[in-house]
Short mmCIF file of C-alpha atoms in Angstrom, two decimals:
data_model
loop_
_atom_site.label_atom_id
_atom_site.label_comp_id
_atom_site.label_asym_id
_atom_site.label_seq_id
_atom_site.Cartn_x
_atom_site.Cartn_y
_atom_site.Cartn_z
CA MET A 1 37.68 13.34 40.49
CA ILE A 2 37.21 10.91 43.33
CA ARG A 3 39.89 12.11 46.33
CA ARG A 4 39.48 9.44 48.35
CA VAL A 5 37.08 6.74 49.73
CA THR A 6 36.78 5.44 53.70
CA SER A 7 34.76 3.08 54.82
CA TYR A 8 31.79 3.54 57.08
CA ASP A 9 33.71 4.63 60.49
CA GLY A 10 35.78 6.90 58.58
CA ALA A 11 38.72 4.41 57.96
CA LEU A 12 40.16 5.54 54.29
CA LEU A 13 40.53 2.60 52.18
CA GLU A 14 41.52 4.79 49.35
CA GLU A 15 43.33 7.92 48.45
CA ALA A 16 43.82 9.60 45.20
CA HIS A 17 47.02 11.22 44.45
CA PRO A 18 46.68 12.75 40.67
CA GLU A 19 50.33 13.99 39.61
CA VAL A 20 49.90 18.29 38.83
CA HIS A 21 51.74 20.60 36.95
CA ASP A 22 51.02 23.81 34.99
CA VAL A 23 49.40 23.78 31.54
CA LEU A 24 49.91 27.30 30.63
CA SER A 25 52.26 29.49 31.97
CA PRO A 26 51.81 31.88 34.49
CA ASP A 27 52.14 34.90 32.35
CA VAL A 28 49.59 33.59 29.77
CA ALA A 29 47.41 32.41 32.96
CA ARG A 30 46.88 35.78 34.19
CA THR A 31 46.30 37.21 30.74
CA MET A 32 43.45 35.07 30.50
CA THR A 33 41.98 35.68 33.81
CA ALA A 34 42.50 39.90 33.69
CA MET A 35 40.40 39.17 30.43
CA LEU A 36 37.63 36.71 31.61
CA GLU A 37 37.39 39.35 34.91
CA GLU A 38 36.33 41.95 32.16
CA VAL A 39 32.76 39.59 31.00
CA ILE A 40 31.92 39.96 34.87
CA ARG A 41 31.97 43.40 34.44
CA PHE A 42 31.76 44.55 31.26
CA GLY A 43 30.16 41.62 29.10
CA THR A 44 28.14 38.66 28.70
CA GLY A 45 28.75 37.79 32.59
CA ILE A 46 27.59 41.17 33.77
CA ALA A 47 24.98 39.13 35.86
CA ALA A 48 27.95 37.43 38.22
CA LYS A 49 28.58 41.21 39.55
CA PRO A 50 25.93 40.59 42.40
CA LEU A 51 28.45 38.00 44.38
CA GLY A 52 30.30 40.94 45.05
CA ARG A 53 34.04 40.28 45.16
CA PRO A 54 36.38 39.54 42.23
CA ALA A 55 35.92 37.03 39.98
CA ALA A 56 36.31 36.16 36.11
CA GLY A 57 34.10 33.51 33.91
CA LYS A 58 32.54 32.89 30.62
CA THR A 59 29.00 32.01 29.14
CA GLY A 60 28.31 30.07 26.13
CA THR A 61 26.12 29.10 24.90
CA THR A 62 25.41 26.16 21.65
CA GLN A 63 23.82 26.48 17.87
CA ASP A 64 19.39 26.45 18.86
CA TYR A 65 19.75 26.62 22.55
CA THR A 66 20.84 23.39 23.22
CA ASP A 67 23.14 23.57 25.72
CA ALA A 68 24.13 26.89 28.28
CA TRP A 69 27.48 27.11 29.72
CA PHE A 70 28.93 29.46 32.60
CA VAL A 71 31.97 28.51 34.02
CA GLY A 72 34.00 30.71 36.30
CA TYR A 73 35.70 31.38 39.89
CA THR A 74 37.52 33.49 42.21
CA PRO A 75 40.80 32.94 44.14
CA GLN A 76 39.09 30.27 46.08
CA LEU A 77 36.97 28.52 44.12
CA THR A 78 35.85 27.04 40.55
CA ALA A 79 32.46 26.33 39.94
CA GLY A 80 30.88 25.14 35.99
CA VAL A 81 27.16 25.38 35.27
CA TRP A 82 25.37 23.49 32.32
CA VAL A 83 22.40 23.21 31.63
CA GLY A 84 20.19 21.49 28.54
CA PHE A 85 18.64 18.00 27.85
CA ASP A 86 20.07 14.61 27.09
CA ASP A 87 18.73 14.54 23.79
CA LYS A 88 20.57 17.60 21.30
CA GLN A 89 17.85 17.54 19.19
CA ILE A 90 15.45 19.56 21.98
CA SER A 91 16.18 23.19 22.38
CA LEU A 92 15.91 25.04 25.54
CA GLY A 93 14.18 27.83 23.70
CA LYS A 94 15.31 30.57 21.74
CA LYS A 95 17.29 33.27 23.68
CA GLU A 96 17.80 30.98 26.59
CA THR A 97 21.66 31.95 26.57
CA GLY A 98 24.71 30.92 29.07
CA ALA A 99 24.30 33.94 30.53
CA ARG A 100 20.37 33.81 31.37
CA ALA A 101 20.16 29.74 31.35
CA ALA A 102 22.86 29.09 33.44
CA LEU A 103 24.63 32.01 34.77
CA PRO A 104 22.20 32.66 37.21
CA ILE A 105 22.42 29.34 39.10
CA TRP A 106 25.99 29.66 39.38
CA LEU A 107 26.00 32.46 41.10
CA GLU A 108 23.21 31.13 43.46
CA PHE A 109 25.85 28.50 43.96
CA MET A 110 28.82 30.72 44.87
CA GLN A 111 26.77 33.28 46.79
CA GLY A 112 26.81 30.11 49.14
CA ALA A 113 30.17 28.80 48.79
CA VAL A 114 31.70 31.79 49.73
CA ALA A 115 29.80 33.32 51.92
CA GLY A 116 31.91 34.18 55.31
CA LYS A 117 35.28 33.69 53.35
CA PRO A 118 37.69 36.82 52.96
CA VAL A 119 37.42 38.18 50.10
CA MET A 120 40.61 38.33 47.89
CA ASP A 121 41.81 39.86 44.45
CA PHE A 122 44.03 37.93 41.78
CA PRO A 123 47.20 37.49 42.88
CA ASN A 124 49.47 39.35 40.30
CA VAL A 125 46.45 39.68 37.99
CA VAL A 126 46.84 43.18 35.93
CA PRO A 127 43.81 44.84 34.58
CA LEU A 128 43.57 44.64 30.89
CA GLU A 129 43.38 48.56 30.27
CA GLN A 130 47.33 48.56 32.00
CA GLN A 131 48.51 46.27 29.99
CA ALA A 132 47.28 48.26 27.00
CA GLY A 133 49.70 50.82 27.47
CA GLU A 134 52.72 48.54 28.33
CA HIS A 135 52.05 46.59 24.80
CA HIS A 136 53.32 47.64 21.57
CA LEU A 137 52.07 45.99 18.27
CA SER A 138 53.94 47.36 14.82
CA VAL A 139 50.98 46.56 11.86
CA ASP A 140 50.83 47.20 8.27
CA THR A 141 49.26 49.94 7.09
CA PRO A 142 48.19 50.85 3.03
CA ASP A 143 50.73 52.95 2.72
CA THR A 144 53.45 50.72 4.16
CA ALA A 145 51.99 47.16 3.25
CA PRO A 146 54.39 45.40 0.95
CA PRO A 147 53.09 45.03 -2.72
CA LYS A 148 51.04 41.85 -3.82
CA THR A 149 53.09 39.01 -5.52
CA ASN A 150 50.13 38.47 -7.29
CA PRO A 151 47.75 40.36 -8.70
CA PRO A 152 44.64 39.77 -10.23
CA PRO A 153 45.02 38.84 -14.57
CA ARG A 154 43.43 41.71 -16.34
CA ARG A 155 41.46 41.14 -19.24
CA LYS A 156 42.60 41.11 -22.19
CA ASN A 157 41.37 42.96 -24.61
CA PRO A 158 38.69 44.18 -22.93
CA LEU A 159 35.52 45.23 -25.66
CA PRO A 160 35.16 48.85 -26.35
CA PRO A 161 31.45 50.33 -25.28
CA PRO A 162 29.09 50.28 -27.97
CA PRO A 163 28.56 53.49 -29.53
CA ARG A 164 25.34 56.27 -28.67
CA PRO A 165 23.86 57.87 -30.82
CA LEU A 166 25.26 62.11 -30.95
CA ALA A 167 23.63 64.93 -32.18
CA ALA A 168 25.74 68.17 -31.73
CA THR A 169 24.95 72.15 -33.50
CA ASN A 170 28.15 71.96 -34.75
CA ALA A 171 28.41 70.24 -38.30
CA ALA A 172 32.10 70.05 -38.15
CA VAL A 173 32.16 68.10 -34.93
CA ALA A 174 29.28 66.06 -35.79
CA GLU A 175 31.29 65.22 -39.27
CA THR A 176 34.96 64.39 -37.56
CA TYR A 177 33.02 61.75 -34.86
CA ALA A 178 30.85 60.52 -38.09
CA THR A 179 34.50 60.09 -39.91
CA LEU A 180 36.29 58.24 -37.09
CA HIS A 181 33.83 56.13 -36.20
CA LYS A 182 32.70 55.25 -39.77
CA ALA A 183 29.19 56.94 -39.74
CA SER A 184 26.44 55.21 -42.06
CA SER A 185 24.63 58.74 -43.23
CA ILE A 186 24.72 61.93 -42.18
CA HIS A 187 21.57 64.73 -43.11
CA SER A 188 21.58 67.76 -42.13
CA ILE A 189 18.01 69.62 -40.82
CA ALA A 190 18.64 73.59 -41.15
CA SER A 191 15.34 76.43 -39.88
CA PRO A 192 14.92 80.07 -40.20
CA LYS A 193 15.71 80.37 -37.02
CA ASN A 194 18.36 78.24 -37.31
CA PRO A 195 20.62 79.03 -39.67
CA VAL A 196 23.22 76.95 -38.32
CA PRO A 197 22.03 73.27 -39.04
CA ASN A 198 21.75 70.65 -36.65
CA THR A 199 23.76 67.72 -37.99
CA ILE A 200 21.70 63.97 -36.84
CA PHE A 201 23.22 61.54 -37.58
CA ARG A 202 23.45 57.00 -36.99
CA LEU A 203 25.93 54.87 -36.72
#
C-alpha cells in the first residue's frame, strides 16, 4: 500500500490513514505463530534457521511447480516471496518447491533487513509442546462409539455355495451326505487290501 506521497523537495502531498482492526483473536494469532515457528524449526521451512532469531513462516507450492512461495515473519518484520511466470502454463521445473525456489530469497532479504536489530521473541507465544499438555480432547473409540443409524443392507436369500465332490472311506457318512444332497448315483469300490469300501458319489 502507499503510505504517503511527497514532492521532490519533501513536501507532503497525500498520506493514507488506513483503518486498523484485528482479523483474528489474540489467542488464535498466538497459536498460529507457535505452529508456524514449528515449520521453521522442524518442517519445510527449516532452511530459514540460519536467520538466527525467532521466526515463523510457511512454504507453498502449486501443482506442476508453476508457483513457489515463502511467507515468513519475525516480531519486527513480515515478508513474502513468490517465484513463478506470468504464464501459468510454464513450470519452474520438477522439485522447484517453495522451500527450494522462494525460501532462499526470503532468507537473504531478511538477513539484510534485520541486521543490527535486537533479537526478540514473539510476545505471549507458548510453544506447541507446552500447549499440548494444557488441552484435552475426548474422542469416540471403537468400544464407545454410538451404533450406526443406517447399517449397510444385507443381501436377501444369499445363494448357497455350489456342492463339491466328496470321497469318504465311511460308507455311512457318504450315504448320509448323498441323501441330504440328493446324490444322483453312488458307487462302492472294495479291494483286498481295503475291506472297507471306498464310497465315491457324484452330485
